[in-house]
Coordinates of C-alpha atoms and ligand atoms in Angstrom, one line a residue:
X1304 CA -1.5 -20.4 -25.8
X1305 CA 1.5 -18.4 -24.6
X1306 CA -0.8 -15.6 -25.4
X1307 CA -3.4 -16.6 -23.3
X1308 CA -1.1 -17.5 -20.4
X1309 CA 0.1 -13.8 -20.7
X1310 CA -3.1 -12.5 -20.5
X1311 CA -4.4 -14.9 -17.3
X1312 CA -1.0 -13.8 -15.5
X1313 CA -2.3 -9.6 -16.3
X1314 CA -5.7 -10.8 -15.4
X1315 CA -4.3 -11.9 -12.2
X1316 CA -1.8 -9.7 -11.0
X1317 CA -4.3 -6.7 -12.2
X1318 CA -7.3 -8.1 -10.0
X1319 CA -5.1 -8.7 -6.8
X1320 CA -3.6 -5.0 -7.3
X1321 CA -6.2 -3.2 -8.3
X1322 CA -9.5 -2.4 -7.3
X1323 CA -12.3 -2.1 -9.9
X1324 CA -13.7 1.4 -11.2
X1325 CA -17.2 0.5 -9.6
X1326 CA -16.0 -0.7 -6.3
X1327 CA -13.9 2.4 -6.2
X1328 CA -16.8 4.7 -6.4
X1329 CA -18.8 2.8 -3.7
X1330 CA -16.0 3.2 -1.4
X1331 CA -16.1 6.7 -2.5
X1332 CA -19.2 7.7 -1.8
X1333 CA -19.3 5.8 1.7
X1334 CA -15.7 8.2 2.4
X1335 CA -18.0 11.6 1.6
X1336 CA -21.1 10.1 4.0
X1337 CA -18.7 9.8 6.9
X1338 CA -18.5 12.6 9.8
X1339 CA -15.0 14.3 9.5
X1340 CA -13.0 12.7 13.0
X1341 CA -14.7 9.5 13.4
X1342 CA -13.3 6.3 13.5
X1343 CA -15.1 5.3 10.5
X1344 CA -13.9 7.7 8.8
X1345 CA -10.2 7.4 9.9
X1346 CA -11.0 3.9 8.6
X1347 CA -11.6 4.9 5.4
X1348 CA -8.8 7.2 5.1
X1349 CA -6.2 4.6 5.5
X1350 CA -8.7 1.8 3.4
X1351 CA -8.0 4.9 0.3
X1352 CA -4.8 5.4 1.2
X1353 CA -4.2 1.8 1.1
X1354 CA -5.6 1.4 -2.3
X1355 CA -3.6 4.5 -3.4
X1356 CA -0.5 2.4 -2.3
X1357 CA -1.3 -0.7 -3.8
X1358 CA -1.9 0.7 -7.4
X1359 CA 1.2 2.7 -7.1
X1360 CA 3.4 -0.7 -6.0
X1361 CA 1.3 -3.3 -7.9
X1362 CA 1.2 -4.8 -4.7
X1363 CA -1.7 -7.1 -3.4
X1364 CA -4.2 -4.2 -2.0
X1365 CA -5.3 -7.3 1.0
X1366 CA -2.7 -9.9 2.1
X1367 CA -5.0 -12.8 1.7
X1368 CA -5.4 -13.3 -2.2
X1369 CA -8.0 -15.6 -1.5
X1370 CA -9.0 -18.2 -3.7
X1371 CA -8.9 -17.8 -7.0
X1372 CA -11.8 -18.4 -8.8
X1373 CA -12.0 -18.0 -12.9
X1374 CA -15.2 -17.7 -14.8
X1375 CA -14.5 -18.3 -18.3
X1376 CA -17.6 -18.5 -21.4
X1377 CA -16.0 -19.9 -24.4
X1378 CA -17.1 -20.2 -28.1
X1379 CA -17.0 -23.7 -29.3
X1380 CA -14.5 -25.4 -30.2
X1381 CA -11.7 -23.5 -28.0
X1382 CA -9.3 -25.8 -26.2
X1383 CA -10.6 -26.0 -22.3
X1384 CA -7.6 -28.7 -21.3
X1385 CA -4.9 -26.3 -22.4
X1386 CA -6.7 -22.6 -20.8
X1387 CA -7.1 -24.5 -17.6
X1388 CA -3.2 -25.6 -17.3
X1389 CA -2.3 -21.8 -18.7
X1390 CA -4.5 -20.4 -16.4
X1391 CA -2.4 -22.8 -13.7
X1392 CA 0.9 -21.8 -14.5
X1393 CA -0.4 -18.2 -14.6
X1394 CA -1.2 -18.7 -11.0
X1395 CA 1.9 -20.3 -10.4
X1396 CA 4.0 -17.6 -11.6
X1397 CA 1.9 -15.1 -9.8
X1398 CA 2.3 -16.5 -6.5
X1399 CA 6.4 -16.2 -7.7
X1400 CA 6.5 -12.6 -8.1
X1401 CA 4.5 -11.7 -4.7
X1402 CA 1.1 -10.5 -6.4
X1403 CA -0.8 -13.9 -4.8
X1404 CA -0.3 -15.1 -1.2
X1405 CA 0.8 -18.9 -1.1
X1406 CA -3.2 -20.2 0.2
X1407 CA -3.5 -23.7 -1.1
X1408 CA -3.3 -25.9 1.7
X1409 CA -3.9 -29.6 2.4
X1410 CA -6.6 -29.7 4.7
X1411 CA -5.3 -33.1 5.9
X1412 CA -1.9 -32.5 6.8
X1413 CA -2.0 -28.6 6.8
X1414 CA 0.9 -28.3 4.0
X1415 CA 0.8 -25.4 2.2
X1416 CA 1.5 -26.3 -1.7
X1417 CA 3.6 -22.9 -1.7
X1418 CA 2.2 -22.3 -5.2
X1419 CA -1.7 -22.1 -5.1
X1420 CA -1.8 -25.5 -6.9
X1421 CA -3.5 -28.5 -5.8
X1422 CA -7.2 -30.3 -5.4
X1423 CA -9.8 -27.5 -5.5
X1424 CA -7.1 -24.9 -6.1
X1425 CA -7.9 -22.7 -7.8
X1426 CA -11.4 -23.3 -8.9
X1427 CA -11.9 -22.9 -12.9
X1428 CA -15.4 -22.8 -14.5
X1429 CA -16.2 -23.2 -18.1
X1430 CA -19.1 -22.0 -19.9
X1431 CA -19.7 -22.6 -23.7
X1432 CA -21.5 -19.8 -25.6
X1433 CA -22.2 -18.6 -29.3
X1434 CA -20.2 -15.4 -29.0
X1435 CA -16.6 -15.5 -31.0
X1436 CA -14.8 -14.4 -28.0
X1437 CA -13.9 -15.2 -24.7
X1438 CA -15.2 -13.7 -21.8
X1439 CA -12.4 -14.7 -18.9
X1440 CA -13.4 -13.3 -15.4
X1441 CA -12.0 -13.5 -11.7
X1442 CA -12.8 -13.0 -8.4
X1443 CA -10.3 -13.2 -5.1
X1444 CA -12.2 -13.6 -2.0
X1445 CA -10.2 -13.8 0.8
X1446 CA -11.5 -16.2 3.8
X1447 CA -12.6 -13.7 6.3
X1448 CA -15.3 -12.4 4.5
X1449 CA -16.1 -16.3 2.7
X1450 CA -16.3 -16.9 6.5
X1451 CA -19.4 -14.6 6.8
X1452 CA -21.5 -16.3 4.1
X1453 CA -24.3 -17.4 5.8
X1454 CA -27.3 -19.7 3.9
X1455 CA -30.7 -19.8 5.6
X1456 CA -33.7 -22.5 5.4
X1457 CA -37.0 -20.7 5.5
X1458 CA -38.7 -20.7 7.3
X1459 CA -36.6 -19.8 10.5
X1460 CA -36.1 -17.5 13.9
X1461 CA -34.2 -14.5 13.5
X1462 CA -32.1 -12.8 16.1
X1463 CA -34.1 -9.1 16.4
X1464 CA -36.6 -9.7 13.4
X1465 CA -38.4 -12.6 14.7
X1466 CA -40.1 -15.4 12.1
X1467 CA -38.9 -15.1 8.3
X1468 CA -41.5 -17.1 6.4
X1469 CA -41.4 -18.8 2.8
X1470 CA -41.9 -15.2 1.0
X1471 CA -40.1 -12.1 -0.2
X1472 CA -40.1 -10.4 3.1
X1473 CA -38.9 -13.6 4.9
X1474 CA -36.2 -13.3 2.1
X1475 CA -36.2 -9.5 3.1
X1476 CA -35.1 -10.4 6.8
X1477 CA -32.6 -13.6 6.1
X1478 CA -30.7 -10.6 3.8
X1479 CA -31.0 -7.9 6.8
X1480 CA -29.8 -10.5 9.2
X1481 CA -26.5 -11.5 7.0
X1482 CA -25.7 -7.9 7.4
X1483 CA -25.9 -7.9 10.9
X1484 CA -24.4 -11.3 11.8
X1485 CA -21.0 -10.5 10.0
X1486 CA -20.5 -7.4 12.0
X1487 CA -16.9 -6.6 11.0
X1488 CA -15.7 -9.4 10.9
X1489 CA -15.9 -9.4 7.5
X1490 CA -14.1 -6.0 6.5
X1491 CA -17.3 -4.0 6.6
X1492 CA -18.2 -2.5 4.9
X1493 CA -19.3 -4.9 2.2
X1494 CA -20.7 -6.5 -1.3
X1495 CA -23.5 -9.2 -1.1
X1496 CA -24.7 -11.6 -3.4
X1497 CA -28.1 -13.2 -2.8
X1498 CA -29.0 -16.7 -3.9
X1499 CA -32.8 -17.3 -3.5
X1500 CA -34.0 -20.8 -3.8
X1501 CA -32.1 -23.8 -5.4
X1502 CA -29.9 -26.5 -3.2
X1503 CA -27.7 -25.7 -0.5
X1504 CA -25.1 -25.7 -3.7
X1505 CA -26.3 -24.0 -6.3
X1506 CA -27.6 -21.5 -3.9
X1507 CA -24.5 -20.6 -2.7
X1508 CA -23.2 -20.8 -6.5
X1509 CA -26.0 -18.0 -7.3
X1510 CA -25.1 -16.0 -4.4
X1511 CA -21.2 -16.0 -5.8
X1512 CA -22.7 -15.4 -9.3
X1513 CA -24.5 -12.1 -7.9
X1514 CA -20.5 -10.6 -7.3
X1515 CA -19.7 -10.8 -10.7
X1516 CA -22.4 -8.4 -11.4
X1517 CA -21.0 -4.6 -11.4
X1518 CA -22.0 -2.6 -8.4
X1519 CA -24.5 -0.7 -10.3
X1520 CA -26.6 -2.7 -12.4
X1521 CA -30.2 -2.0 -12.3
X1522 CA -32.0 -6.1 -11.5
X1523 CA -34.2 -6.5 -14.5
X1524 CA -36.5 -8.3 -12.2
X1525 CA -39.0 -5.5 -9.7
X1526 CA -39.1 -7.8 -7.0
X1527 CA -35.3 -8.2 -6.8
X1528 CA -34.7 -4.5 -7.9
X1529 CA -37.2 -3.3 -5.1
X1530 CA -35.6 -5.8 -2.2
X1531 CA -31.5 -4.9 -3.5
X1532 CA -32.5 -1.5 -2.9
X1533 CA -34.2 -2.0 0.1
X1534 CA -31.4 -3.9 1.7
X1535 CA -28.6 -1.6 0.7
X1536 CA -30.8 1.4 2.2
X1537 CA -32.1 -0.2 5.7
X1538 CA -28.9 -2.4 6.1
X1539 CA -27.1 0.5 6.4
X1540 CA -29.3 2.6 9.5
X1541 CA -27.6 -0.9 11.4
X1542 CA -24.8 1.4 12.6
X1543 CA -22.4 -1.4 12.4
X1544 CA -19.4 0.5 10.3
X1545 CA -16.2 0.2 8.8
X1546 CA -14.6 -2.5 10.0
X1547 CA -17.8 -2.8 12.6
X1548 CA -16.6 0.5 14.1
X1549 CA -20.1 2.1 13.6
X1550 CA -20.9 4.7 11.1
X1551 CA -23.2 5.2 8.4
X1552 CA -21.8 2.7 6.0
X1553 CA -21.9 -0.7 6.6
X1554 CA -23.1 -2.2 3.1
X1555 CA -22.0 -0.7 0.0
X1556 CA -23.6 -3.3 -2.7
X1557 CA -26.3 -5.9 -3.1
X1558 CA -27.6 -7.9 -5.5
X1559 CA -29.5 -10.9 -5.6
X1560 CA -30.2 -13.2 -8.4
X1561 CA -33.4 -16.3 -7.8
X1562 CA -33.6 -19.6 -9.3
X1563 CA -36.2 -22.2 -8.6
X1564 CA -36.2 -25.0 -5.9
X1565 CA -38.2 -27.9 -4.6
X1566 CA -41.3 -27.9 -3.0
X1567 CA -39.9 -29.0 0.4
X1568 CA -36.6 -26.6 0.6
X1569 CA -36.5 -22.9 0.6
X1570 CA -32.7 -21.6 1.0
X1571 CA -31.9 -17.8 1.1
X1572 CA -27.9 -17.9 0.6
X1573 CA -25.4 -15.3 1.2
X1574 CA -22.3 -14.7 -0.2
X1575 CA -20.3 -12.1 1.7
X1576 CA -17.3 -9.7 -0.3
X1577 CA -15.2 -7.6 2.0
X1578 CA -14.7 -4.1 0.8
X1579 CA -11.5 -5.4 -1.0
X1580 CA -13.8 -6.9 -4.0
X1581 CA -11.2 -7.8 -5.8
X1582 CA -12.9 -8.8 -9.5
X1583 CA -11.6 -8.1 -12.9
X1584 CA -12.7 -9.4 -16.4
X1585 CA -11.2 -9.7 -19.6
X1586 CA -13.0 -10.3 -23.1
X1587 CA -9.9 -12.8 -24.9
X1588 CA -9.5 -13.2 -28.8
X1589 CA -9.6 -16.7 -28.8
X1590 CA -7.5 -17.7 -31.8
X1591 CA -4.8 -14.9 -30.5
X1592 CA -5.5 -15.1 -26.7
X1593 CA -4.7 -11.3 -26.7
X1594 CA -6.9 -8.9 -24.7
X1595 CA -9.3 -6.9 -26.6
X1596 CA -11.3 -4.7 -23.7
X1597 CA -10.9 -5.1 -20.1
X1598 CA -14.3 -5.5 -18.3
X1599 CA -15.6 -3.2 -15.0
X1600 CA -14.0 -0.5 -16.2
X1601 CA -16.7 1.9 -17.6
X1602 CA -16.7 5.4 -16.2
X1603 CA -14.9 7.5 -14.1
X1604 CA -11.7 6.0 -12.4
X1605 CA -11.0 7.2 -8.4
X1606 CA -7.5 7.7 -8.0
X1607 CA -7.6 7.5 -4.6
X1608 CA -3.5 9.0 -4.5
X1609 CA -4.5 12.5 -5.5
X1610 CA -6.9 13.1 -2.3
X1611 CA -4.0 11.4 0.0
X1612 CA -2.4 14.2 -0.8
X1613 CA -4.7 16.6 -0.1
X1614 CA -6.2 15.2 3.0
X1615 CA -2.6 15.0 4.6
X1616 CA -2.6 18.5 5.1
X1617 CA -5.9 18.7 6.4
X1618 CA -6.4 15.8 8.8
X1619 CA -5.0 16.7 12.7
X1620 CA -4.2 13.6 14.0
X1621 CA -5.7 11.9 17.2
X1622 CA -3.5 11.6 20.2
X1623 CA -1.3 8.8 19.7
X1624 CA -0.4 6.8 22.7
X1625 CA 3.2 5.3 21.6
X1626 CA 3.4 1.6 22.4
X1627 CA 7.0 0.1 22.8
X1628 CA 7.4 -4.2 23.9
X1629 CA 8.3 -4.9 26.5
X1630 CA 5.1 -3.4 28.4
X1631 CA 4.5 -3.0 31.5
X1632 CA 1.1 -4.3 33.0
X1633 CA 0.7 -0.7 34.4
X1634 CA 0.7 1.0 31.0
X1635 CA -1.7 -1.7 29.4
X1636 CA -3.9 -0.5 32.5
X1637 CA -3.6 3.2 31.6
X1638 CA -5.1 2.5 28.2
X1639 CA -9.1 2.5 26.9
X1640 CA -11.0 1.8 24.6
X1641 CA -11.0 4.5 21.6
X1642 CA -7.3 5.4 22.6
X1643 CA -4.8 5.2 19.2
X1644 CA -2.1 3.1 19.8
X1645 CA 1.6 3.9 17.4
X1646 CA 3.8 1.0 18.1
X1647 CA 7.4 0.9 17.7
X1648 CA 10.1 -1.8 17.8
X1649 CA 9.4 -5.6 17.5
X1650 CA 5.8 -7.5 17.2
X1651 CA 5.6 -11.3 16.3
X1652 CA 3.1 -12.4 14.2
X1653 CA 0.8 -15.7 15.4
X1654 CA -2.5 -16.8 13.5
X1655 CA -4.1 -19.9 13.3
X1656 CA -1.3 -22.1 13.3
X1657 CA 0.7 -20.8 16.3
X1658 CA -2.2 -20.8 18.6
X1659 CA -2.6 -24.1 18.4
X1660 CA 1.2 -25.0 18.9
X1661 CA 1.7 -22.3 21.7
X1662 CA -1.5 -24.0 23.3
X1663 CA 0.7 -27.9 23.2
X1664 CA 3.8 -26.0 23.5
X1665 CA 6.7 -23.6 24.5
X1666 CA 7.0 -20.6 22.8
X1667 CA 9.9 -20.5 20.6
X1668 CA 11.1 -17.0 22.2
X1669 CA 10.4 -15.0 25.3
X1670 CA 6.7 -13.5 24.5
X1671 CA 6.7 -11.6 28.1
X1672 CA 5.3 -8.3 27.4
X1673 CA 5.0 -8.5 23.8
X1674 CA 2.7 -8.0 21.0
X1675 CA 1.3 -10.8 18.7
X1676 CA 0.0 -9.6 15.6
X1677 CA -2.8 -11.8 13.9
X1678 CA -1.2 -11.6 10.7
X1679 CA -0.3 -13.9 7.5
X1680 CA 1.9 -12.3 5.6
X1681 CA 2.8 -12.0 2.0
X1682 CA 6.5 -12.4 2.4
X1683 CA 9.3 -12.8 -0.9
X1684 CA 12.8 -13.8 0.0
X1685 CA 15.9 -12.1 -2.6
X1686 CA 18.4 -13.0 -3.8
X1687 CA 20.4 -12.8 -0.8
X1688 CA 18.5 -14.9 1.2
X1689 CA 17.1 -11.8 3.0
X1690 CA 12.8 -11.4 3.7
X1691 CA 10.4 -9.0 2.4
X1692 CA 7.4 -8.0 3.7
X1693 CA 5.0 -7.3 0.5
X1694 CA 1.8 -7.6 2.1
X1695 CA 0.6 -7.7 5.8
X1696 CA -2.7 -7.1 6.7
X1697 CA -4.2 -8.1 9.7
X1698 CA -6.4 -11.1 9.9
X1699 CA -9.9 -12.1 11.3
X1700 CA -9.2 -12.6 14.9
X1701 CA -12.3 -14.5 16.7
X1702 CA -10.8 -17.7 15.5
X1703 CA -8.7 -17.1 18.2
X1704 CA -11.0 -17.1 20.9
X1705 CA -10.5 -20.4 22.0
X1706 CA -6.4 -20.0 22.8
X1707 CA -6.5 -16.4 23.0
X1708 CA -7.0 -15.4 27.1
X1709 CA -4.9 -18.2 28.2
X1710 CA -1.8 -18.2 25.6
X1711 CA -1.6 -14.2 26.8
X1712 CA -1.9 -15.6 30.5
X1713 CA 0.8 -18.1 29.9
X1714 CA 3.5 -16.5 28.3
X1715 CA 3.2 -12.5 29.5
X1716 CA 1.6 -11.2 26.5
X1717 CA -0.1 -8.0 27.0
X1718 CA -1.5 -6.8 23.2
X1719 CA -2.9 -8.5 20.4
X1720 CA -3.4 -6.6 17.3
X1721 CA -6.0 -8.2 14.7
X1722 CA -9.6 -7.3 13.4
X1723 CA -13.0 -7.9 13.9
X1724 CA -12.9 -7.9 17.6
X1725 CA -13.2 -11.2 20.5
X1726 CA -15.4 -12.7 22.6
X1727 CA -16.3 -12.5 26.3
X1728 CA -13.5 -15.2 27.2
X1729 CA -10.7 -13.4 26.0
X1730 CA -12.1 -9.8 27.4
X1731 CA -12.0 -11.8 30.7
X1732 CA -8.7 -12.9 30.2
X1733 CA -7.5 -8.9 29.4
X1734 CA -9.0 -7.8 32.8
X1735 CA -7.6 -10.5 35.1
X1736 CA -4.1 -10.6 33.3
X1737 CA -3.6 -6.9 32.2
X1738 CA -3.6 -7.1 28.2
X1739 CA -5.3 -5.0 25.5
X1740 CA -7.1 -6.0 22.1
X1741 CA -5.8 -3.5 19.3
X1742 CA -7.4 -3.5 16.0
X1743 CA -6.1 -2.7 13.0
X1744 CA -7.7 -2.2 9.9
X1745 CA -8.9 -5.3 7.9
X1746 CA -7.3 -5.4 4.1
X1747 CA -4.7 -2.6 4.4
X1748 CA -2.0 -5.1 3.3
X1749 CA -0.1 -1.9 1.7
X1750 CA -0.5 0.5 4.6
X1751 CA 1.0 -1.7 7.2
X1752 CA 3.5 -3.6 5.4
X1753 CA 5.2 -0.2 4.8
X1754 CA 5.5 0.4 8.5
X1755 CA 7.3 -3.2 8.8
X1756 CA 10.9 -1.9 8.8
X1757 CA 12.8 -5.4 8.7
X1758 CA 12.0 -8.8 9.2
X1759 CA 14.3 -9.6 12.1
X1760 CA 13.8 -13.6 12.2
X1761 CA 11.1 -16.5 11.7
X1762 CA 10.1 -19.3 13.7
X1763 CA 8.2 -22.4 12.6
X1764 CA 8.3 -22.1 9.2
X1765 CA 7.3 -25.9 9.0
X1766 CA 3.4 -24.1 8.8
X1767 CA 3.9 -22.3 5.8
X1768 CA 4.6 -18.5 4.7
X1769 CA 1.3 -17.1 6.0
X1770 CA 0.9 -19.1 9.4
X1771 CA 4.9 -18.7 10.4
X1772 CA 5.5 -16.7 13.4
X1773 CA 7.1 -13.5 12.3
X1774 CA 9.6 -11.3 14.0
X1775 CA 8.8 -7.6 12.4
X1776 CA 10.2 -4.6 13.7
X1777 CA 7.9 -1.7 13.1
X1778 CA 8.0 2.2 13.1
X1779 CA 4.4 4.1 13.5
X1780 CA 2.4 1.2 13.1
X1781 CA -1.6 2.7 13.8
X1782 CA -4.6 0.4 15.8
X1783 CA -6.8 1.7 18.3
X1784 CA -7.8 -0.1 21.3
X1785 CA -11.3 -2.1 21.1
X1786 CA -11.0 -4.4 24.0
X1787 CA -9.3 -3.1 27.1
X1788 CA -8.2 -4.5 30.8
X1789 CA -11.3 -2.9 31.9
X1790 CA -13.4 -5.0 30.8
X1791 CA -14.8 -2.6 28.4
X1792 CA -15.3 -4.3 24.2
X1793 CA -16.2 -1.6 21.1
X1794 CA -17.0 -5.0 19.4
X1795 CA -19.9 -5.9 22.1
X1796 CA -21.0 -2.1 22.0
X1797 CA -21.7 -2.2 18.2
X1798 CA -23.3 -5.9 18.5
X1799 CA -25.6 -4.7 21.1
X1800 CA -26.6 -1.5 19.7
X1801 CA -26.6 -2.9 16.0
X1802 CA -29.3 -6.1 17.8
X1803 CA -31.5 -3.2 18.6
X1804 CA -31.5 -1.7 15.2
X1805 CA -32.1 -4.3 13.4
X1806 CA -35.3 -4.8 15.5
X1807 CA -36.6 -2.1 14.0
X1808 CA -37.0 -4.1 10.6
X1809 CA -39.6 -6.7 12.0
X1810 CA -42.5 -5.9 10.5
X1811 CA -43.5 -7.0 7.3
X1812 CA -42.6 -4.6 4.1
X1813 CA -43.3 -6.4 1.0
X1814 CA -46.5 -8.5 1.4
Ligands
LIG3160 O1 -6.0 -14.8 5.8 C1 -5.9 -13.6 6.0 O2 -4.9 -13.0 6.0 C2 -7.1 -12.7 6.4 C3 -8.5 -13.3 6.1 O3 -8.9 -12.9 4.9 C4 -9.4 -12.7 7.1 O4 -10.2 -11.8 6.8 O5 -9.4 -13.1 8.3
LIG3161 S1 -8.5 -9.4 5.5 FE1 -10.4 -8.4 5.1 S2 -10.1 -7.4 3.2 FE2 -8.6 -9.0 3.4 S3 -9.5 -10.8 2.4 FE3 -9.9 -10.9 4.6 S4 -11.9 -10.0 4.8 FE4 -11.1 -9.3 2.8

């Protein structure tokens, strides 16, 4: 078993470092469709670079490790009891050494377990087959794009594509419409899987089974062959983007699987993988526990650190607009949407967690004319006591909505950096107080964590490692401005625009 353990921890750390060869290419190939100068394609240089950075530090490429969930098919007769506690300590251990975030928590109390363990966490399935080895897989899906699933009951009203009936092209328009409904939020672009039929469970179970397939399967099935296709063509004239920037990628994989259902129900479910698909496999010899072939990996590997190198030198960087707390209400005023931002000097982070205290309660420092960062960190502490920053994406930041406008009223703020964009209440909130919305991009845990130069102090620890409120002192730390005083949002823009493309897909195609 100590074997076996060895091999869950490599399965682990590997998956959370390392991006699979097929998910490489499709971000690959949606790098060479982009225009040279967009946003998009800005996007993409830093979502490359950021890979690039995380293979080269076996570092977690995203911040949020998700949760964990293992996929093992065993031949009979091998010991599930004692993989499931290896596969625990692996995670254990793993969370240790930095390569998982700490993201078990209780959803009573809100205590984070601080070591990925406890009910539900992480999820371990067991499948007996006849084959003599074991075939371990996992996935990490982290919560912003799990927070996209969507499952539909046909048949229903669609935003833009009007009535999806009990058939393949009402299937056809509950797919379109997942696309469009996670905008960026999700870390466009991204994977789908598609359950068709079944429960409300094992619909969603299919849809999760779907991203375990590689990126470029062919469906045995015409029907789901001829609707995957479909789907990853049209989803993609929506115009909604890298991180729901617009641009010409906004999907980069679907597959769908269908199983059957009752008469009465009809559920389309849709499980949602940010562009960080983070899954690895392993085929285990079960009486040594030693890995015999990794799975994924057929064909050519991207090494995305070669053409860093060669695009630095021929990339001219946009005007950067240098951004330094305290700031003044007339500089937030100066800036627009599509202006890049490089801060410098001192931004707290503040998630979920902190907008609900600073909502009940004082701030634990002066906040006037500084920058929250929507962040939860992947953070180790040495051995003298100091903090390290080993991960530090930003995180989805419409959960804010709610606390957002008046927290920044409140205490002075006057920039939030985060991703995916807010609503209309905090856009108010910019224009009548002075603030801006900066987005970074979603899953670049790598990029930005090396522009965190020291972790200067922490406040409210009681909430855990990811949900603490950070002090971070940064040098050339990129966003651009989405949401200005102005009252002018990217995010509604691409909404809007993306509504009217996707009306385009109303009329029937397979019949
Ligand atoms: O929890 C996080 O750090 C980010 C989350 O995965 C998100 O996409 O919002
Ligand atoms: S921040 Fe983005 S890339 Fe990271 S887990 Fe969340 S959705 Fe995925």
């Amino acid at each position: 078993m100590e074997k076996f353990y060895e091999s869950m921890v490599e399965l682990i750390v590997e998956t959370s470092t390392r991006l699979p060869r097929d998910v490489r290419r499709a971000i690959q190939k949606a790098k060479l469709g982009e225009n040279a100068g967009t946003r998009a394609a800005m996007s993409l240089n830093t979502i490359t670079d950021n890979i690039a950075m995380a293979d080269e530090n076996v570092s977690p490429i995203c911040q949020d490790t998700g949760l964990p969930t293992f996929k093992l098919k065993v031949p009979v007769g091998a010991n599930q009891i004692k993989m499931k506690e290896a596969i625990k300590r692996a995670i254990a251990e793993a969370t240790k050494t930095g390569k998982l975030r700490p993201n078990s928590v209780d959803s009573l109390t809100g205590g984070n377990t601080g070591d990925n363990l406890g009910d539900g966490t992480p999820v371990i399935k067991f499948e007996q087959w006849e084959n003599d080895y074991i075939d371990a897989r996992l996935i990490l899906k982290g919560g912003g794009c799990e927070n996209k699933n969507i499952q539909y009951s046909l048949p229903c009203e669609l935003d833009g594509l009007g009535r999806a009936g009990r058939d393949l092209d009402g299937i056809r328009k509950c797919v379109m419409h997942s696309v469009y409904q996670a905008q960026g939020q999700g870390c466009s672009a991204g994977f789908i899987g598609v359950g068709i039929g079944g429960d409300r469970t094992s619909g969603y179970e299919l849809a999760k089974e779907q991203l375990f397939r590689s990126n470029e399967d062919v469906n045995p099935i015409p029907e789901l062959r001829e609707l995957e296709e479909y789907v990853l063509e049209n989803a993609n004239k929506l115009g909604i983007g890298t991180m729901g920037f617009g641009g010409e990628t906004t999907l980069l994989g679907c597959k769908a699987g269908a199983i059957n259902r009752i008469p009465a129900s009809f559920f389309v479910s849709v499980a949602y993988n940010c562009w960080a698909f983070r899954r690895l496999g392993m085929k285990i010899n079960p009486e040594t526990g030693e890995i015999e072939e990794w799975l994924y990996q057929e064909g050519e590997e991207i090494d995305f650190a070669k053409e860093v190198a060669a695009a630095a030198e021929e990339i001219t960087p946009a005007e950067e607009i240098i951004l330094e707390a305290p700031i003044t209400e007339e500089k937030i005023r100066s800036l627009k949407v599509g202006d890049v931002v490089k801060i410098i000097g001192m931004m707290y982070t503040g998630r979920d967690a902190i907008h609900k205290y600073l909502s009940e309660n004082d701030a634990p420092i002066d906040l006037n004319g500084q920058i929250i960062y929507h962040c939860g960190p992947v953070m180790l502490k040495d051995e003298n006591e100091k903090w390290h920053v080993k991960a530090a994406g930003p995180t989805t930041s419409i959960r804010e909505e709610p606390y957002q406008g008046d927290i920044m009223k409140r205490f002075g703020i006057r920039a939030v950096i985060g991703k995916g964009g807010m609503g209309a209440k905090t856009l108010k909130a910019l224009e009548e107080h002075g603030g801006v919305y900066l987005n970074a991009i979603g899953g670049a845990a790598q990029y930005y964590a090396d522009c965190i130069k020291s972790v200067e102090g922490v406040d409210l620890m009681q909430f855990g490692i990811p949900e603490a409120m950070w002090h971070l002192k940064v040098q050339d730390f990129k966003a651009v401005v989405t949401m200005d005083s102005h009252g002018n949002s990217l995010h509604k823009d691409v909404e809007q625009s993306s509504l009217e493309r996707l009306a385009q897909f109303k009329e029937p195609v397979f019949k």
